[in-house]
Coordinates of C-alpha atoms in Angstrom, one line a residue:
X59 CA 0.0 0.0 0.0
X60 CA 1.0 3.9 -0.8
X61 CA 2.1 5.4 2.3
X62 CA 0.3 8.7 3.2
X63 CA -1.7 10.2 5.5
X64 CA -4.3 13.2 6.2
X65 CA -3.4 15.7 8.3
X66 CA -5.8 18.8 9.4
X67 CA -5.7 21.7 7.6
X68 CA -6.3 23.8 10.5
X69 CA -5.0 21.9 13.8
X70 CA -2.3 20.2 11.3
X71 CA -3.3 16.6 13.3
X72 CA -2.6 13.7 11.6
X73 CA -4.8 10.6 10.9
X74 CA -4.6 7.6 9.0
X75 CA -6.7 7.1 6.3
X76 CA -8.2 3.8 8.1
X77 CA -9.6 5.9 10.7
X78 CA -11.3 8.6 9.3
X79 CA -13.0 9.2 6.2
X80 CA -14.0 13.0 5.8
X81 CA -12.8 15.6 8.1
X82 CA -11.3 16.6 11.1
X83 CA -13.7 15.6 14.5
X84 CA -11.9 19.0 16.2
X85 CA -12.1 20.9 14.2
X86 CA -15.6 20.7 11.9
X87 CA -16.6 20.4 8.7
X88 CA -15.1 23.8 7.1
X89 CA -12.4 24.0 9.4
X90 CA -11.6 20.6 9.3
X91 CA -10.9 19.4 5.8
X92 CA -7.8 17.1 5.2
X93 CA -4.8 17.2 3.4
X94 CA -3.2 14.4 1.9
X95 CA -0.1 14.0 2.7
X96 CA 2.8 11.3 0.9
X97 CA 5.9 10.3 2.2
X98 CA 7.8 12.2 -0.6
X99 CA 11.3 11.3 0.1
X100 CA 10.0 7.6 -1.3
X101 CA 8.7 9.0 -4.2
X102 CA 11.2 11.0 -5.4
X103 CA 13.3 8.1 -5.8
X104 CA 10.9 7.0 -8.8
X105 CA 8.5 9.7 -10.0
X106 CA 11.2 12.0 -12.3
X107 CA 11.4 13.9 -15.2
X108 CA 13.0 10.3 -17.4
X109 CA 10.6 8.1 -15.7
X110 CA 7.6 10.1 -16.9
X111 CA 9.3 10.6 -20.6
X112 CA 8.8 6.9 -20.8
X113 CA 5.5 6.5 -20.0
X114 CA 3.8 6.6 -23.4
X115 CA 0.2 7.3 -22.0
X116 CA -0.5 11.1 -21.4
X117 CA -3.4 11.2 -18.8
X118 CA -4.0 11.1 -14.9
X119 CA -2.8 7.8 -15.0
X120 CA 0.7 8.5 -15.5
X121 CA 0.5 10.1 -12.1
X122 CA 0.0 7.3 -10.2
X123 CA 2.8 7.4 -7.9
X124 CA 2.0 10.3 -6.4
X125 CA -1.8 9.5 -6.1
X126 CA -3.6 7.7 -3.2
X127 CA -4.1 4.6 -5.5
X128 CA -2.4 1.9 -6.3
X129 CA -3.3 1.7 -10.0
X130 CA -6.1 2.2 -12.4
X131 CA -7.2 -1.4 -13.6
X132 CA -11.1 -1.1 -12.1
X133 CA -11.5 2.0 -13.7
X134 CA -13.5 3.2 -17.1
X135 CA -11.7 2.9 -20.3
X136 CA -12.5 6.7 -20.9
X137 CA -9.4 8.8 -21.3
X138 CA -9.6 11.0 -18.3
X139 CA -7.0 14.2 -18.4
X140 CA -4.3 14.5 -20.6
X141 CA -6.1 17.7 -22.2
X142 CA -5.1 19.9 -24.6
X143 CA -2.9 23.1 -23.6
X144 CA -3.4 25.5 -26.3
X145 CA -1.3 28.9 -27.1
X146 CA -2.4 31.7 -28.2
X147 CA 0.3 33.9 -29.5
X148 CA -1.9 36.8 -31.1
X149 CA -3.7 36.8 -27.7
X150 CA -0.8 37.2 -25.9
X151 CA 0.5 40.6 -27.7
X152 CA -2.4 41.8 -26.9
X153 CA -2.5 41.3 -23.2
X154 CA 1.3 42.6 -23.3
X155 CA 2.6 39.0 -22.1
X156 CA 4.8 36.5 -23.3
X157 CA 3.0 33.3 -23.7
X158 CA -0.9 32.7 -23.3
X159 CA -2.1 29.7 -22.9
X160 CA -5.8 27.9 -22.4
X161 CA -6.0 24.2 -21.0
X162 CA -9.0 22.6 -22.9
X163 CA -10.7 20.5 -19.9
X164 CA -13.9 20.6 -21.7
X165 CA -12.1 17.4 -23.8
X166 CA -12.6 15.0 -20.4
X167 CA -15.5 12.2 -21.1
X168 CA -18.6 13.9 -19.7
X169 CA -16.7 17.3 -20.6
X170 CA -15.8 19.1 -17.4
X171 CA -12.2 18.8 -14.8
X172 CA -14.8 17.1 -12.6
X173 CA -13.5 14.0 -14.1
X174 CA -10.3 14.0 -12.7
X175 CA -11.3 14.0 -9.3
X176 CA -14.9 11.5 -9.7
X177 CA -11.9 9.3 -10.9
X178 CA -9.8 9.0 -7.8
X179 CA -13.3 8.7 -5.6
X180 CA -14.4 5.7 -7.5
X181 CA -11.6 4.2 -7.3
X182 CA -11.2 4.7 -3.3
X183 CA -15.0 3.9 -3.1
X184 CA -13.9 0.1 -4.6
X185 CA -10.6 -0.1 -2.5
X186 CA -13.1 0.7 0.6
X187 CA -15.8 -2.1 -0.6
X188 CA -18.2 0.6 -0.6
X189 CA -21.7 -0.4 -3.0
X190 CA -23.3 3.4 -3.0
X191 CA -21.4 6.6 -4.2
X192 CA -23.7 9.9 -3.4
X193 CA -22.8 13.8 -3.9
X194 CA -24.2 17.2 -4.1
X195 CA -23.3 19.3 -7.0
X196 CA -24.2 22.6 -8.9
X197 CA -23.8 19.9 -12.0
X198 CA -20.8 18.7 -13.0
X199 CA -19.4 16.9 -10.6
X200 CA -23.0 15.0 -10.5
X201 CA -22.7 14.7 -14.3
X202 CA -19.4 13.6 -13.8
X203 CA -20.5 10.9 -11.0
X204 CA -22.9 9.7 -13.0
X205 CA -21.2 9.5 -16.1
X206 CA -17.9 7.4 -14.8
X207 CA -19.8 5.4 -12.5
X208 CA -22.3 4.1 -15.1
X209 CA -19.6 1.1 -16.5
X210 CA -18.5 0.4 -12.8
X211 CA -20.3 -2.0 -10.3
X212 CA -21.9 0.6 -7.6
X213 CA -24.6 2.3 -7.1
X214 CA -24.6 6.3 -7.7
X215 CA -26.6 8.9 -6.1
X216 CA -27.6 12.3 -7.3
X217 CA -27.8 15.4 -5.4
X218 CA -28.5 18.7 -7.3
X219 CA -30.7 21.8 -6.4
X220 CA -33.2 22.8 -8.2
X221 CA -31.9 25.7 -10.5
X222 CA -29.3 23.5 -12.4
X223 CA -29.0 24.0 -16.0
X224 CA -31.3 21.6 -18.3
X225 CA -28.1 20.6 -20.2
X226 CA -26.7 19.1 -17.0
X227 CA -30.0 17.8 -16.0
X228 CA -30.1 15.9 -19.3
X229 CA -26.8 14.3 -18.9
X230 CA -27.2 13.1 -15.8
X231 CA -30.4 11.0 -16.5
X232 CA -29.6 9.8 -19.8
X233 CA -26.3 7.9 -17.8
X234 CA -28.5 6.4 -15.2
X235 CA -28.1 7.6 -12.2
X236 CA -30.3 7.8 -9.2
X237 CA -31.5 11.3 -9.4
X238 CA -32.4 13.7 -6.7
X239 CA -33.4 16.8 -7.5
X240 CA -33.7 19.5 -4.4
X241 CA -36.3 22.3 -4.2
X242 CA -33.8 24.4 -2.8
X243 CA -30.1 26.1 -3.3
X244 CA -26.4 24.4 -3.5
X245 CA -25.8 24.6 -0.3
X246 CA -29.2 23.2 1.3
X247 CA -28.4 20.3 -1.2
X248 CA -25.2 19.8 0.0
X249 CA -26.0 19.8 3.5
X250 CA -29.4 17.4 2.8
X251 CA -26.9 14.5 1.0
X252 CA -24.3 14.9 3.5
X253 CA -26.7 13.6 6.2
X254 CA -28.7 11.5 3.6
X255 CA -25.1 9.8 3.0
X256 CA -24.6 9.6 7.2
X257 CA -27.9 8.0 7.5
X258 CA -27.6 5.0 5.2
X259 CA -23.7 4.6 5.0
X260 CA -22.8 6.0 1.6
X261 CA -19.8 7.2 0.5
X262 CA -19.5 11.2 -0.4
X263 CA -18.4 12.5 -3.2
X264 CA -19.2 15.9 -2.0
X265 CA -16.2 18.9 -2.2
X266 CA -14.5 19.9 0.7
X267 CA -15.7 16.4 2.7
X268 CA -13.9 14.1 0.5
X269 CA -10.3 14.2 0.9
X270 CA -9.1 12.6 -2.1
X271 CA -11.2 15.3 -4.7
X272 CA -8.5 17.7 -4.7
X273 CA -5.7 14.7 -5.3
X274 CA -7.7 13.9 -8.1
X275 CA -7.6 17.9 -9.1
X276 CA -3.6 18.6 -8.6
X277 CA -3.3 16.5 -11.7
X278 CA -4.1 19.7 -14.0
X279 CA -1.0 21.6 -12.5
X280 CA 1.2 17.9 -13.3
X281 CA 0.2 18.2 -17.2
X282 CA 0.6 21.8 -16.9
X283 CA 3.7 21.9 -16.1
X284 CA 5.1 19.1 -18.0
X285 CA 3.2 19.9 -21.3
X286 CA 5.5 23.5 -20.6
X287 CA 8.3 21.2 -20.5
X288 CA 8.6 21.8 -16.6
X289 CA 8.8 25.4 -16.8
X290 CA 5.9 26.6 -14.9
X291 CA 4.0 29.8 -16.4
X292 CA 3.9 32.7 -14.2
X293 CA 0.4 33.1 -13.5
X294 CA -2.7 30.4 -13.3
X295 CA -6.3 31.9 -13.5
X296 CA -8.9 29.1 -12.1
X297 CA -12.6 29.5 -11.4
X298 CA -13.8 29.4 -7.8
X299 CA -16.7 27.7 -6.4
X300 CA -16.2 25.1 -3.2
X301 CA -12.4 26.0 -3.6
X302 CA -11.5 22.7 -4.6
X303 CA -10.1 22.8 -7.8
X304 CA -8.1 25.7 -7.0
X305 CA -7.0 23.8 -4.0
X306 CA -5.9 20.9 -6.0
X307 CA -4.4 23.4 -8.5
X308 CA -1.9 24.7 -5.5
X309 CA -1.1 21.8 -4.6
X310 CA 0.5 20.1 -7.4
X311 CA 2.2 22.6 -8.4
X312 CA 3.4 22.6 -4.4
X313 CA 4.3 19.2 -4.6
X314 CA 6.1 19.4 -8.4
X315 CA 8.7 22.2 -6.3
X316 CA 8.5 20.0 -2.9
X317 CA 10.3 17.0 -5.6
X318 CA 12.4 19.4 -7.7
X319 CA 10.5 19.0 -10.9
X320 CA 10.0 22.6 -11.1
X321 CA 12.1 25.6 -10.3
X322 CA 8.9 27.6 -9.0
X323 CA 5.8 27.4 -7.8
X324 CA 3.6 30.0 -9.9
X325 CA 1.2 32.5 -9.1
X326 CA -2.1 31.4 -8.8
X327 CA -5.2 33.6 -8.9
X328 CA -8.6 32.8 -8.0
X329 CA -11.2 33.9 -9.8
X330 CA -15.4 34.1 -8.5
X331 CA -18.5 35.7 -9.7
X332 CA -19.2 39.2 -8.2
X333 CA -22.2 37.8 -6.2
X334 CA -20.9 35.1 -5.1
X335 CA -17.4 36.1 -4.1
X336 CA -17.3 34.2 -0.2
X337 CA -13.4 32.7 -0.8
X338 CA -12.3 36.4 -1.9
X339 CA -13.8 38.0 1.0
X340 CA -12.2 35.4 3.1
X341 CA -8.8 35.9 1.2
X342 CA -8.9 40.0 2.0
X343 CA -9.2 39.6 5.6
X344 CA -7.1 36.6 6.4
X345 CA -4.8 38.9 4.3
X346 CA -5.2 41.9 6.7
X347 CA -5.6 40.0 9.9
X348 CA -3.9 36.6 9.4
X349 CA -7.0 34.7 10.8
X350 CA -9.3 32.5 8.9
X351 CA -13.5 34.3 9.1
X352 CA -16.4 32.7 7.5
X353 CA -18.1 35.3 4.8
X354 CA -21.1 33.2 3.7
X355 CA -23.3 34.7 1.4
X356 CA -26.8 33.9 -0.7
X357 CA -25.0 33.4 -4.1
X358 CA -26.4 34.7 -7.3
X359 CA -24.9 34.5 -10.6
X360 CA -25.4 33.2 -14.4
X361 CA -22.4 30.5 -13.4
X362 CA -23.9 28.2 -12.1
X363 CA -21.2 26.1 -11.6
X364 CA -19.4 29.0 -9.0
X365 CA -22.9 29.7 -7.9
X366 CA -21.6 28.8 -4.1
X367 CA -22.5 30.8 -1.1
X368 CA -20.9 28.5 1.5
X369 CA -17.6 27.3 0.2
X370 CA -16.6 24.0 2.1
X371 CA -12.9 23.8 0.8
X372 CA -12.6 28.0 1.3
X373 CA -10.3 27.3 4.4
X374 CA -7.9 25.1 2.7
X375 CA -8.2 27.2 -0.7
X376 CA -7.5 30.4 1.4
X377 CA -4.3 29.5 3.3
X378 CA -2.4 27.7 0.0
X379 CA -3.2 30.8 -1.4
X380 CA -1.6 32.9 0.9
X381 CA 0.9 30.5 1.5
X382 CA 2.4 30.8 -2.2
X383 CA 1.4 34.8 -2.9
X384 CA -1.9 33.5 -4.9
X385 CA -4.8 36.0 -5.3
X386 CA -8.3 36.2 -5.3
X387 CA -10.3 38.6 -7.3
X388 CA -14.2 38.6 -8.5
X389 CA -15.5 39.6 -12.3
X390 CA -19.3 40.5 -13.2
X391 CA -21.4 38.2 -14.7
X392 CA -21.4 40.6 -17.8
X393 CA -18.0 40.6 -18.0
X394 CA -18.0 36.6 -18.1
X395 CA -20.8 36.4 -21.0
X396 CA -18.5 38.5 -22.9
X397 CA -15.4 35.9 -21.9
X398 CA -17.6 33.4 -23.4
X399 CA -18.2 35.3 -26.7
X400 CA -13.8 36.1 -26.5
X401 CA -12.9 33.1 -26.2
X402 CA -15.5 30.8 -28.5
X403 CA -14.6 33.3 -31.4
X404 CA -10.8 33.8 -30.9
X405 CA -10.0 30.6 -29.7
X406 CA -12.9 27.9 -30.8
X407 CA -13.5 26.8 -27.3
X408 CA -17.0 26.9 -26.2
X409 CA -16.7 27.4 -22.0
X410 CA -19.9 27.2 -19.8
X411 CA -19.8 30.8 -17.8
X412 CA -18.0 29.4 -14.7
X413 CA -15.1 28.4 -17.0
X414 CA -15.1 31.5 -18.9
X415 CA -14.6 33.3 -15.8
X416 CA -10.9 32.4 -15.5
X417 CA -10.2 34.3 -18.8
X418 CA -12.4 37.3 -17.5
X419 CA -10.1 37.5 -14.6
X420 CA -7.4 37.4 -16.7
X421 CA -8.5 40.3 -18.6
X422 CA -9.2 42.4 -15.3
X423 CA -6.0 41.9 -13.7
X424 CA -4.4 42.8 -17.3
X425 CA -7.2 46.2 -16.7
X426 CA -5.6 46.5 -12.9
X427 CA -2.3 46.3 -14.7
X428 CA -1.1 43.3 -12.8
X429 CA 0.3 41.7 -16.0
X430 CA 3.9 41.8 -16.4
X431 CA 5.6 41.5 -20.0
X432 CA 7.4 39.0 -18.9
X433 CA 4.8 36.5 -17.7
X434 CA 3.5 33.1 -19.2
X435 CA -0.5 32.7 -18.3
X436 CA -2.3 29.6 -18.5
X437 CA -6.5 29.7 -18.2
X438 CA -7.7 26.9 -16.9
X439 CA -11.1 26.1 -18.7
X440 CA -13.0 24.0 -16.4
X441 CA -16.5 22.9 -17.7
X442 CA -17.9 22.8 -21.9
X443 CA -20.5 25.3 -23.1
X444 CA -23.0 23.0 -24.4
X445 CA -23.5 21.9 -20.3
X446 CA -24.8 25.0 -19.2
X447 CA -27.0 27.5 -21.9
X448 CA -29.4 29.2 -19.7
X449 CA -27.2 32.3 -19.6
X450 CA -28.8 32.9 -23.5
X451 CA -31.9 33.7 -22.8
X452 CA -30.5 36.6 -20.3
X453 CA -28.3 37.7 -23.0
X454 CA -28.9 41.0 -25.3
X455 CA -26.1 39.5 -27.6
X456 CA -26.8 38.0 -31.4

């Protein structure tokens, strides 16, 4: 077996993974959630730069030794990760940068990053002998659920509020699923499948409860940084809902500079709707204070994926940010329709609105003039446009 353990993100206690599932008793469910943490010293010995040049397979898999399973074998066929990093020189001139670049995560099989990290929980979920895999999601991770766990042998369980776009809606029945469908907000939802799953024994998906969702994540920042032949860009714009991805995101970079892959660890910055911005109001005053303060809010925007007013990985998101001089900052929803527009027509890929929001960030901090000449900037485009159309029918645009 791998060796590694979870440790606290708050109280920094350690556990083992055999005796605890979710989150830190001591601490609670927001302040609580766990890091995993490998015994790196053991895997530097065989997860380098030659070993990985010889691996002819370019997707999560590849990254095996420094995930928390031991291989891949019970998992879907599907390609999952190994996506396309695009550049975008024209683009770049006109930002006043170096390099831009876009990773495509829209090419993953139910066409959202989700993937990477539904991947990881099914696998754990077998390893564990669990039979019924539950989680609450804005829609892609439940379309993501779904969709992986319709070839493997356990029983899923949907959670999803009731203003979740058609398109997602759609996907999720059409792979089989046991579908729920909550007269209520993202949050309710979350909290009513975290007890449901409590109740009858089912393991949870659910971000910022399961530990292993952001291991699943970091491997975006691995095939960043070695599709840029190891020279990590300068500056990473991510959407922000739960705070997971962006968590993951951190950390693989962390761990590529913790093993000497990489020479740095870049600047990542955050990026949330305007009304629903709980992580960047977090991120200011742990900032100014140095202390960690709730700032939940009743969340309204057209991306519905970010449409999260009680971020459950905000804790962890907001002190690897601060840890490694990330950022947080928060774009209109009429500047992200317009990102949508940018990039479908300038780049030919179609991002829901809370992927698109990554390149609107972009374009403010190059308005706040935070761009430097110098700098490399990848966008990380999180979800496919076809998932989430709503945002039309609000749109004056034709």
């Amino acid at each position: 077996m791998k060796d590694y353990l979870f440790r606290c993100i708050t109280c920094k206690k350690e556990f083992s993974p055999t005796d605890i599932e979710y989150t830190c008793p001591d601490c609670g469910e927001r302040f609580g959630t766990l890091e995993v943490i490998y015994d790196y010293d053991e895997i530097q010995r065989n997860f380098t730069i030659r070993t990985l040049s010889q691996n002819p397979v370019f997707d999560i898999t590849r990254y095996c030794a420094i995930l928390p399973v031991e291989n891949f074998d019970k998992l879907t066929p599907l390609k999952i990760g190994g996506t396309s990093l695009y550049s975008f020189p024209e683009i770049a001139n006109e930002m006043g940068i170096s390099n831009f670049y876009l990773k495509d995560d829209t090419r993953n099989p139910t066409a959202s990053y989700k993937d990477r990290a539904t991947a990881i929980v099914l696998l754990k979920a077998m390893e564990m002998n669990k039979q019924v895999v539950a989680t609450a999601s804005t829609g892609n991770a439940a379309c993501s659920l779904a969709g992986l766990g319709a070839i493997i042998p356990l029983n899923i369980k949907i959670f999803v509020p009731k203003n979740i776009p058609l398109q997602k809606l759609t996907q999720i029945k059409v792979y089989g699923a046991e579908l729920n469908k909550i007269d209520t907000n993202y949050d309710e939802t979350f909290d009513i499948c975290t007890n449901k799953c409590l109740e009858q024994g089912w393991y949870n998906r659910s971000a910022g409860l399961n530990p292993y969702l952001v291991e699943g994540k970091k491997t975006g920042a691995l095939e960043i940084a070695e599709q840029l032949s190891w020279n990590v860009p300068d500056k990473v714009f991510v959407p922000i809902g739960d705070g997971s991805i962006i968590s993951g995101i951190v950390k693989g970079f962390w761990e590529l500079h913790k093993l000497s892959l990489t020479q740095k660890i870049p600047q990542i910055i955050g990026v949330q709707a305007q009304n629903a911005d709980s992580v960047k109001k977090m991120f200011e005053y742990f900032k100014k204070t140095g202390e960690i303060k709730l700032f939940d809010k009743k969340a309204n925007t057209k991306a519905d994926s970010i449409a999260v007013g009680k971020p459950r990985e905000a804790v962890k998101a907001v002190k690897y940010l601060a840890k490694y001089k990330g950022d947080v900052i928060s774009v209109s929803d009429k500047d992200i329709i317009n990102a949508i527009y940018e990039l479908a027509s300038r780049t030919s890929v179609f991002a829901e609105p809370a992927a698109a929001a990554s390149y609107a960030g972009l374009k403010k901090y190059q308005s706040l003039n935070k761009l430097n000449k110098r700098d490399n900037a990848v966008i990380i485009i999180t979800g496919n446009g076809l998932k989430d159309c709503e945002w039309i029918k609000l749109n004056n645009k034709s």
